[in-house]
Short mmCIF file of C-alpha atoms in Angstrom, two decimals:
data_model
loop_
_atom_site.label_atom_id
_atom_site.label_comp_id
_atom_site.label_asym_id
_atom_site.label_seq_id
_atom_site.Cartn_x
_atom_site.Cartn_y
_atom_site.Cartn_z
CA UNK A 483 19.52 1.62 20.69
CA UNK A 484 16.93 -0.55 19.04
CA UNK A 485 15.15 -1.22 22.30
CA UNK A 486 15.03 2.59 23.13
CA UNK A 487 13.77 3.20 19.60
CA UNK A 488 11.01 0.59 20.05
CA UNK A 489 9.90 2.03 23.38
CA UNK A 490 9.85 5.54 21.82
CA UNK A 491 7.61 4.41 18.94
CA UNK A 492 5.26 2.61 21.29
CA UNK A 493 5.07 5.90 23.19
CA UNK A 494 4.46 7.87 20.01
CA UNK A 495 1.69 5.47 18.89
CA UNK A 496 -0.20 5.98 22.15
CA UNK A 497 0.57 9.70 22.16
CA UNK A 498 -0.75 10.12 18.55
CA UNK A 499 -3.83 8.08 19.50
CA UNK A 500 -4.74 10.46 22.28
CA UNK A 501 -3.51 13.64 20.37
CA UNK A 502 -5.73 12.80 17.41
CA UNK A 503 -8.90 12.15 19.52
CA UNK A 504 -8.69 8.32 19.67
CA UNK A 505 -8.96 8.15 15.89
CA UNK A 506 -7.56 4.84 14.98
CA UNK A 507 -7.52 5.84 11.23
CA UNK A 508 -5.66 9.11 11.72
CA UNK A 509 -2.62 9.09 9.34
CA UNK A 510 -0.13 9.90 12.22
CA UNK A 511 -1.47 6.97 14.36
CA UNK A 512 -1.31 4.60 11.46
CA UNK A 513 2.21 5.79 10.59
CA UNK A 514 3.55 5.26 14.21
CA UNK A 515 1.68 1.91 14.64
CA UNK A 516 3.06 0.43 11.51
CA UNK A 517 6.67 1.36 12.46
CA UNK A 518 6.16 0.07 15.95
CA UNK A 519 5.02 -3.25 14.35
CA UNK A 520 8.05 -3.39 12.07
CA UNK A 521 10.53 -2.54 14.76
CA UNK A 522 8.96 -5.10 16.99
CA UNK A 523 9.30 -7.74 14.37
CA UNK A 524 12.93 -6.91 14.03
CA UNK A 525 13.46 -7.28 17.81
CA UNK A 526 12.08 -10.90 17.55
CA UNK A 527 15.26 -11.68 15.49
CA UNK A 528 17.57 -9.57 17.74
CA UNK A 529 20.37 -12.14 18.01
CA UNK A 530 20.15 -13.54 14.51
CA UNK A 531 20.22 -10.23 12.79
CA UNK A 532 22.58 -8.50 15.12
CA UNK A 533 20.17 -5.81 16.12
CA UNK A 534 22.46 -4.78 19.09
CA UNK A 535 24.61 -3.10 16.47
CA UNK A 536 22.13 -0.52 15.36
CA UNK A 537 23.26 2.86 14.03
CA UNK A 538 22.27 6.02 15.86
CA UNK A 539 21.78 7.81 12.55
CA UNK A 540 19.21 5.14 11.40
CA UNK A 541 17.30 5.42 14.71
CA UNK A 542 17.43 9.16 14.40
CA UNK A 543 15.97 9.07 10.88
CA UNK A 544 13.07 6.79 12.00
CA UNK A 545 12.35 9.00 14.97
CA UNK A 546 12.60 12.27 13.05
CA UNK A 547 10.32 10.86 10.34
CA UNK A 548 7.63 10.08 12.94
CA UNK A 549 7.92 13.46 14.69
CA UNK A 550 7.67 15.25 11.31
CA UNK A 551 4.52 13.13 10.59
CA UNK A 552 2.89 13.99 13.87
CA UNK A 553 3.69 17.70 13.66
CA UNK A 554 2.40 17.97 10.19
CA UNK A 555 -0.71 15.97 11.12
CA UNK A 556 -1.46 18.11 14.20
CA UNK A 557 -0.99 21.42 12.15
CA UNK A 558 -3.35 20.21 9.45
CA UNK A 559 -5.89 18.98 11.94
CA UNK A 560 -5.83 22.28 13.84
CA UNK A 561 -6.30 24.15 10.56
CA UNK A 562 -9.10 21.92 9.16
CA UNK A 563 -10.74 20.11 12.04
CA UNK A 564 -9.50 21.55 15.45
CA UNK A 565 -12.45 20.05 17.46
CA UNK A 566 -12.47 16.75 15.47
CA UNK A 567 -15.57 17.81 13.57
CA UNK A 568 -17.28 15.38 11.28
CA UNK A 569 -19.79 16.57 8.71
CA UNK A 570 -23.14 15.14 9.74
CA UNK A 571 -23.97 14.22 6.29
CA UNK A 572 -21.17 11.75 6.23
CA UNK A 573 -22.83 9.61 8.91
CA UNK A 574 -25.68 8.36 6.68
CA UNK A 575 -24.30 6.89 3.42
CA UNK A 576 -27.02 6.20 0.99
CA UNK A 577 -27.35 2.70 -0.70
CA UNK A 578 -25.61 2.58 -4.06
CA UNK A 579 -27.71 0.89 -6.86
CA UNK A 580 -25.45 -0.83 -9.24
CA UNK A 581 -26.11 -0.79 -12.97
CA UNK A 582 -26.24 -4.50 -13.36
CA UNK A 583 -25.72 -4.49 -17.13
CA UNK A 584 -22.48 -2.57 -16.97
CA UNK A 585 -21.51 -4.60 -13.71
CA UNK A 586 -21.76 -7.85 -15.64
CA UNK A 587 -20.07 -6.30 -18.69
CA UNK A 588 -17.04 -4.99 -16.68
CA UNK A 589 -16.84 -8.32 -14.75
CA UNK A 590 -16.73 -10.35 -18.01
CA UNK A 591 -14.07 -7.89 -19.39
CA UNK A 592 -12.07 -8.44 -16.33
CA UNK A 593 -12.20 -12.22 -16.79
CA UNK A 594 -10.94 -11.72 -20.31
CA UNK A 595 -8.08 -9.48 -19.14
CA UNK A 596 -7.15 -12.16 -16.54
CA UNK A 597 -7.09 -14.86 -19.22
CA UNK A 598 -4.96 -12.65 -21.43
CA UNK A 599 -2.60 -11.88 -18.61
CA UNK A 600 -2.14 -15.54 -17.63
CA UNK A 601 -1.48 -16.35 -21.27
CA UNK A 602 1.00 -13.49 -21.42
CA UNK A 603 2.88 -14.86 -18.49
CA UNK A 604 2.94 -18.33 -19.81
CA UNK A 605 4.06 -17.07 -23.27
CA UNK A 606 6.92 -15.16 -21.68
CA UNK A 607 8.20 -17.95 -19.46
CA UNK A 608 7.55 -21.04 -21.65
CA UNK A 609 7.19 -24.49 -20.01
CA UNK A 610 8.14 -24.93 -16.41
CA UNK A 611 7.81 -27.91 -14.09
CA UNK A 612 5.43 -26.15 -11.68
CA UNK A 613 3.47 -22.95 -11.21
CA UNK A 614 5.89 -21.84 -8.49
CA UNK A 615 8.88 -22.29 -10.69
CA UNK A 616 7.25 -20.36 -13.50
CA UNK A 617 6.28 -17.45 -11.20
CA UNK A 618 9.85 -17.31 -9.75
CA UNK A 619 11.24 -17.04 -13.36
CA UNK A 620 8.66 -14.45 -14.15
CA UNK A 621 9.53 -12.37 -11.08
CA UNK A 622 13.23 -12.56 -11.70
CA UNK A 623 12.89 -11.64 -15.52
CA UNK A 624 10.45 -8.72 -14.79
CA UNK A 625 11.95 -7.23 -11.58
CA UNK A 626 15.70 -8.09 -11.68
CA UNK A 627 16.74 -7.84 -15.27
CA UNK A 628 17.59 -4.96 -17.61
CA UNK A 629 18.31 -7.19 -20.57
CA UNK A 630 16.33 -5.91 -23.50
CA UNK A 631 16.21 -9.38 -24.93
CA UNK A 632 14.10 -10.70 -22.01
CA UNK A 633 10.42 -11.06 -23.00
CA UNK A 634 8.09 -8.50 -21.51
CA UNK A 635 4.35 -8.15 -21.01
CA UNK A 636 2.80 -6.29 -24.02
CA UNK A 637 2.15 -2.60 -23.23
CA UNK A 638 -1.54 -2.73 -23.96
CA UNK A 639 -1.95 -5.62 -21.43
CA UNK A 640 -0.05 -3.69 -18.81
CA UNK A 641 -2.52 -0.90 -19.22
CA UNK A 642 -5.58 -3.17 -19.27
CA UNK A 643 -4.39 -4.81 -15.98
CA UNK A 644 -5.33 -1.49 -14.30
CA UNK A 645 -9.05 -2.11 -14.94
CA UNK A 646 -9.45 -5.26 -12.82
CA UNK A 647 -7.15 -3.76 -10.15
CA UNK A 648 -9.39 -0.62 -10.06
CA UNK A 649 -12.61 -2.73 -9.87
CA UNK A 650 -11.26 -4.58 -6.71
CA UNK A 651 -11.39 -1.18 -4.87
CA UNK A 652 -14.69 0.11 -6.53
CA UNK A 653 -16.64 -3.04 -6.00
CA UNK A 654 -15.28 -3.32 -2.51
CA UNK A 655 -16.39 0.22 -1.61
CA UNK A 656 -19.83 -0.34 -3.09
CA UNK A 657 -20.30 -3.66 -1.21
CA UNK A 658 -19.20 -2.10 2.12
CA UNK A 659 -21.43 0.89 1.56
CA UNK A 660 -24.44 -1.28 0.98
CA UNK A 661 -23.56 -3.59 3.81
CA UNK A 662 -23.48 -0.57 6.20
CA UNK A 663 -26.99 0.32 4.88
CA UNK A 664 -28.12 -3.34 5.09
CA UNK A 665 -29.14 -3.22 1.43
CA UNK A 666 -27.11 -6.13 0.29
CA UNK A 667 -28.49 -8.16 -2.67
CA UNK A 668 -27.25 -11.61 -3.59
CA UNK A 669 -26.10 -10.17 -6.98
CA UNK A 670 -24.00 -7.68 -5.10
CA UNK A 671 -22.31 -10.47 -3.17
CA UNK A 672 -21.65 -12.40 -6.38
CA UNK A 673 -20.21 -9.40 -8.23
CA UNK A 674 -17.83 -8.36 -5.43
CA UNK A 675 -16.66 -11.92 -4.83
CA UNK A 676 -16.10 -12.31 -8.65
CA UNK A 677 -14.14 -9.10 -8.95
CA UNK A 678 -12.08 -9.61 -5.72
CA UNK A 679 -11.09 -13.09 -6.91
CA UNK A 680 -10.02 -11.51 -10.31
CA UNK A 681 -8.04 -8.95 -8.42
CA UNK A 682 -6.25 -11.50 -6.22
CA UNK A 683 -5.64 -13.82 -9.23
CA UNK A 684 -4.05 -11.18 -11.49
CA UNK A 685 -1.99 -10.04 -8.49
CA UNK A 686 -0.69 -13.54 -7.92
CA UNK A 687 0.07 -14.02 -11.62
CA UNK A 688 1.98 -10.72 -11.37
CA UNK A 689 3.90 -12.14 -8.31
CA UNK A 690 2.73 -9.17 -6.41
CA UNK A 691 1.40 -9.89 -2.89
CA UNK A 692 1.68 -6.39 -1.71
CA UNK A 693 -1.40 -5.67 -3.92
CA UNK A 694 -3.30 -7.91 -1.44
CA UNK A 695 -2.09 -5.91 1.56
CA UNK A 696 -3.05 -2.74 -0.37
CA UNK A 697 -6.56 -3.97 -0.95
CA UNK A 698 -7.09 -4.78 2.61
CA UNK A 699 -5.82 -1.36 3.68
CA UNK A 700 -8.22 0.22 1.22
CA UNK A 701 -11.24 -1.71 2.28
CA UNK A 702 -10.41 -0.93 6.00
CA UNK A 703 -10.34 2.79 5.09
CA UNK A 704 -13.70 2.42 3.36
CA UNK A 705 -15.36 0.78 6.28
CA UNK A 706 -14.02 3.48 8.48
CA UNK A 707 -15.39 6.38 6.40
CA UNK A 708 -18.76 4.70 5.89
CA UNK A 709 -19.22 4.06 9.57
CA UNK A 710 -17.43 7.14 10.99
CA UNK A 711 -20.47 8.60 12.58
CA UNK A 712 -21.62 5.27 14.09
CA UNK A 713 -18.24 4.44 15.62
CA UNK A 714 -17.59 5.78 19.19
CA UNK A 715 -14.20 7.12 20.27
CA UNK A 716 -11.86 4.33 21.18
CA UNK A 717 -13.99 1.68 19.64
CA UNK A 718 -11.64 -1.23 20.34
CA UNK A 719 -13.92 -3.79 18.76
CA UNK A 720 -13.23 -2.37 15.31
CA UNK A 721 -9.50 -2.24 16.08
CA UNK A 722 -9.72 -5.90 17.08
CA UNK A 723 -11.50 -6.71 13.77
CA UNK A 724 -8.81 -4.93 11.80
CA UNK A 725 -6.07 -6.86 13.68
CA UNK A 726 -7.87 -10.08 13.10
CA UNK A 727 -8.21 -9.51 9.42
CA UNK A 728 -4.59 -8.51 9.27
CA UNK A 729 -3.54 -11.70 10.98
CA UNK A 730 -5.57 -13.84 8.60
CA UNK A 731 -4.03 -12.00 5.66
CA UNK A 732 -0.60 -12.73 6.98
CA UNK A 733 -1.45 -16.45 7.13
CA UNK A 734 -2.60 -16.24 3.57
CA UNK A 735 0.53 -14.24 2.66
CA UNK A 736 2.68 -17.01 4.14
CA UNK A 737 0.69 -19.79 2.61
CA UNK A 738 1.01 -18.63 -0.89
CA UNK A 739 4.81 -17.79 -0.81
CA UNK A 740 5.85 -20.94 -2.55
CA UNK A 741 2.95 -20.67 -5.01
CA UNK A 742 4.25 -17.40 -6.53
CA UNK A 743 7.87 -18.37 -6.60
CA UNK A 744 9.50 -17.57 -3.20
CA UNK A 745 11.29 -20.86 -3.16
CA UNK A 746 14.08 -19.56 -0.91
CA UNK A 747 11.61 -19.46 1.92
CA UNK A 748 10.65 -23.07 1.69
CA UNK A 749 12.22 -24.03 5.05
CA UNK A 750 11.10 -20.96 6.91
CA UNK A 751 8.40 -21.16 9.58
CA UNK A 752 5.55 -18.67 9.86
CA UNK A 753 7.08 -16.41 12.57
CA UNK A 754 10.52 -16.36 10.87
CA UNK A 755 9.11 -15.48 7.53
CA UNK A 756 6.62 -12.94 8.50
CA UNK A 757 8.93 -11.20 10.86
CA UNK A 758 11.53 -10.92 8.18
CA UNK A 759 9.01 -9.52 5.67
CA UNK A 760 7.67 -6.92 8.11
CA UNK A 761 10.79 -6.14 10.13
CA UNK A 762 13.66 -7.02 7.75
CA UNK A 763 13.46 -3.53 6.22
CA UNK A 764 14.46 -2.03 9.61
CA UNK A 765 17.72 -3.98 9.64
CA UNK A 766 18.20 -3.56 5.95
CA UNK A 767 17.99 0.24 6.08
CA UNK A 768 20.61 0.18 8.93
CA UNK A 769 22.86 -1.83 6.70
CA UNK A 770 22.33 0.57 3.86
CA UNK A 771 23.11 3.62 6.17
CA UNK A 772 26.39 1.94 7.07
CA UNK A 773 27.16 0.88 3.41
CA UNK A 774 25.22 3.22 1.21
CA UNK A 775 24.75 3.18 -2.56
CA UNK A 776 24.31 6.58 -4.18
CA UNK A 777 23.76 7.33 -7.84
CA UNK A 778 23.91 11.03 -8.43
CA UNK A 779 24.10 10.75 -12.33
CA UNK A 780 20.37 11.17 -12.47
CA UNK A 781 18.24 13.41 -10.32
CA UNK A 782 15.87 11.33 -8.17
CA UNK A 783 17.33 8.09 -9.67
CA UNK A 784 15.62 5.86 -7.03
CA UNK A 785 12.84 8.15 -5.67
CA UNK A 786 11.27 9.05 -9.13
CA UNK A 787 11.82 5.93 -11.10
CA UNK A 788 8.40 5.93 -12.82
CA UNK A 789 8.72 9.55 -13.70
CA UNK A 790 12.29 9.10 -14.96
CA UNK A 791 11.04 6.15 -17.03
CA UNK A 792 8.48 8.31 -18.75
CA UNK A 793 11.09 10.99 -19.47
CA UNK A 794 13.32 8.34 -20.90
CA UNK A 795 10.60 7.08 -23.24
CA UNK A 796 10.28 10.63 -24.50
CA UNK A 797 13.96 10.62 -25.44
CA UNK A 798 15.81 12.02 -22.53
CA UNK A 799 19.20 10.50 -21.75
CA UNK A 800 18.20 8.68 -18.55
CA UNK A 801 19.70 5.28 -17.87
CA UNK A 802 17.41 2.33 -17.12
CA UNK A 803 17.03 1.28 -13.55
CA UNK A 804 15.36 -1.54 -11.60
CA UNK A 805 12.64 -0.89 -9.17
CA UNK A 806 13.88 -3.78 -7.05
CA UNK A 807 16.85 -3.13 -4.71
CA UNK A 808 19.92 -5.14 -4.07
CA UNK A 809 19.64 -8.21 -1.69
CA UNK A 810 21.64 -8.04 1.51
CA UNK A 811 22.73 -10.66 4.02
CA UNK A 812 23.83 -10.55 7.69
CA UNK A 813 25.95 -13.43 8.90
CA UNK A 814 24.92 -15.56 6.00
CA UNK A 815 21.15 -14.79 6.61
CA UNK A 816 19.32 -13.42 3.56
CA UNK A 817 17.18 -10.41 4.80
CA UNK A 818 15.67 -9.61 1.43
CA UNK A 819 15.64 -6.33 -0.44
CA UNK A 820 13.19 -3.93 1.14
CA UNK A 821 14.56 -0.97 2.95
CA UNK A 822 11.60 1.19 4.13
CA UNK A 823 10.56 4.27 2.14
CA UNK A 824 13.51 6.21 3.57
CA UNK A 825 16.03 4.24 1.47
CA UNK A 826 15.18 5.89 -1.88
CA UNK A 827 15.06 9.39 -0.41
CA UNK A 828 18.32 9.06 1.41
CA UNK A 829 20.12 7.50 -1.48
CA UNK A 830 19.16 10.35 -3.78
CA UNK A 831 19.08 13.44 -1.51
CA UNK A 832 20.75 12.51 1.86
CA UNK A 833 19.23 13.53 5.16
CA UNK A 834 17.97 16.95 3.95
CA UNK A 835 15.94 15.20 1.19
CA UNK A 836 14.46 12.75 3.74
CA UNK A 837 13.25 15.60 5.91
CA UNK A 838 11.65 17.50 2.94
CA UNK A 839 10.13 14.44 1.27
CA UNK A 840 8.76 12.98 4.53
CA UNK A 841 7.06 16.37 5.29
CA UNK A 842 5.53 16.49 1.79
CA UNK A 843 4.33 12.88 2.34
CA UNK A 844 2.85 13.66 5.76
CA UNK A 845 1.25 16.85 4.55
CA UNK A 846 -0.39 15.22 1.64
CA UNK A 847 -2.01 12.39 3.56
CA UNK A 848 -3.14 14.52 6.44
CA UNK A 849 -4.70 17.13 4.21
CA UNK A 850 -6.45 14.53 2.14
CA UNK A 851 -7.73 12.76 5.21
CA UNK A 852 -9.10 15.72 7.20
CA UNK A 853 -10.61 17.31 4.12
CA UNK A 854 -12.51 14.06 3.50
CA UNK A 855 -13.59 13.99 7.13
CA UNK A 856 -15.34 17.25 6.81
CA UNK A 857 -16.81 16.66 3.42
CA UNK A 858 -20.19 15.35 2.36
CA UNK A 859 -19.81 11.70 1.52
CA UNK A 860 -22.36 11.75 -1.17
CA UNK A 861 -20.34 14.28 -3.12
CA UNK A 862 -16.98 12.79 -2.59
CA UNK A 863 -17.32 9.04 -2.87
CA UNK A 864 -14.76 8.78 -5.69
CA UNK A 865 -12.25 10.88 -3.62
CA UNK A 866 -12.65 8.29 -0.82
CA UNK A 867 -12.21 5.40 -3.16
CA UNK A 868 -8.98 6.97 -4.47
CA UNK A 869 -7.82 7.82 -0.96
CA UNK A 870 -8.35 4.13 0.02
CA UNK A 871 -6.21 3.11 -3.02
CA UNK A 872 -3.43 5.53 -2.08
CA UNK A 873 -3.53 4.60 1.57
CA UNK A 874 -1.34 1.62 0.80
CA UNK A 875 1.65 3.93 0.66
CA UNK A 876 0.79 5.01 4.24
CA UNK A 877 0.50 1.42 5.62
CA UNK A 878 3.49 0.11 3.71
CA UNK A 879 5.88 3.08 4.53
CA UNK A 880 8.01 0.77 6.81
CA UNK A 881 8.49 -1.62 3.82
CA UNK A 882 9.08 0.53 0.88
CA UNK A 883 8.08 3.82 -0.86
CA UNK A 884 4.93 3.67 -2.94
CA UNK A 885 4.12 7.39 -2.84
CA UNK A 886 6.77 8.87 -4.94
CA UNK A 887 7.56 5.70 -6.97
CA UNK A 888 4.03 4.84 -7.88
CA UNK A 889 1.78 7.89 -7.44
CA UNK A 890 4.12 10.47 -8.88
CA UNK A 891 3.86 8.94 -12.27
CA UNK A 892 1.95 9.09 -15.58
CA UNK A 893 0.60 5.70 -14.86
CA UNK A 894 -1.22 6.91 -11.76
CA UNK A 895 -2.93 9.60 -13.89
CA UNK A 896 -4.44 6.67 -15.76
CA UNK A 897 -5.89 5.35 -12.46
CA UNK A 898 -7.37 8.86 -11.70
CA UNK A 899 -9.32 8.51 -15.06
CA UNK A 900 -10.21 4.85 -14.60
CA UNK A 901 -11.63 5.11 -10.98
CA UNK A 902 -14.22 7.86 -11.80
CA UNK A 903 -15.26 6.46 -15.19
CA UNK A 904 -15.95 2.91 -13.90
CA UNK A 905 -17.67 4.20 -10.69
CA UNK A 906 -19.98 6.64 -12.71
CA UNK A 907 -20.82 3.92 -15.26
CA UNK A 908 -21.41 1.38 -12.40
CA UNK A 909 -23.82 3.77 -10.57
CA UNK A 910 -25.71 5.32 -13.46
CA UNK A 911 -28.59 3.97 -15.41
CA UNK A 912 -27.26 3.70 -18.84
CA UNK A 913 -28.87 2.17 -21.95
CA UNK A 914 -26.70 0.25 -24.19
#
């Protein structure tokens, strides 16, 4: 069954590439390609993970999700851009002149926030023998404990963290925009390097490597939109660059695993570790389908955790829950605790909910994408920056759900304020 599923997803990937006019950034193509990669990684461990025993229901959900996405994407494309039109004004992005005073101010502020964050982590964890041990303890206390006595990061600092994370995307967009225009100044390079280092450092100190994958996904999206008129159909050179960048990132991803507290992976080689991280969710979701965990005491208990947390803070009787899922093993092999985006939806709403939520997910990303393709870039740069940030949920769908858990939340509204405010202040001449 898993081999048939893999062949079907390869076929759907090529089919969507042709159906959507050789557009390698079309949401449907990305969706199918990422699942093809994940299923392929699970096949590498065919014997170790018992992939021969793969549920027909699990395969049906994966296949149905892809078909829903392609149908929704095709319907949206036909309604908005039936002939793959691109607004000619999007082909020539103008150079962005950065307000250096504010740029230096926000960079210094991000350094201060990083220092405060590091201090907060060390204050929570106390003294540990190594950085890796400290980060492992931090990850366990923040992601796997509901104990109210466990120290937590101050609320104000959790909000301030959003500023350097937003700056990683904003400075990245401005740098790529000016690079495309060949208007790069040395100060631009220094500013973007500084803010990207801060972004990576605060992500590492938060024991969150998925932020790194999200940033690369966002920068890839920015490069696409800023060169959309210059790229020819089927430009495999750009696809090769994306694959090369992704490979380098995986090497970094593997290299820092012990640094941020993944001590259980100390004896795992690169292929074993990466295939488990990318493809383990395929097997884990199958294990979940065979031995499901449902909690119907709260509506959307797993799917809308952030939203339920806000309602709980407002006084509603909603029990606390962990964002992290249970770990599962197969024949003594620890496969981790990521189950694809479908896990939350199926746990809360069964198959009908999976169909509805997947359709909403597909409709949102296709509408956003094709509206941007036909828009004037000069008028919608902030919208593109936000789309790049939100694209992580599209790229990471085979790993876990970021759309309903992260973006349907009050916290995301804060990002919708921070992104335009910082971008406007960075690109306007303002006297202090």
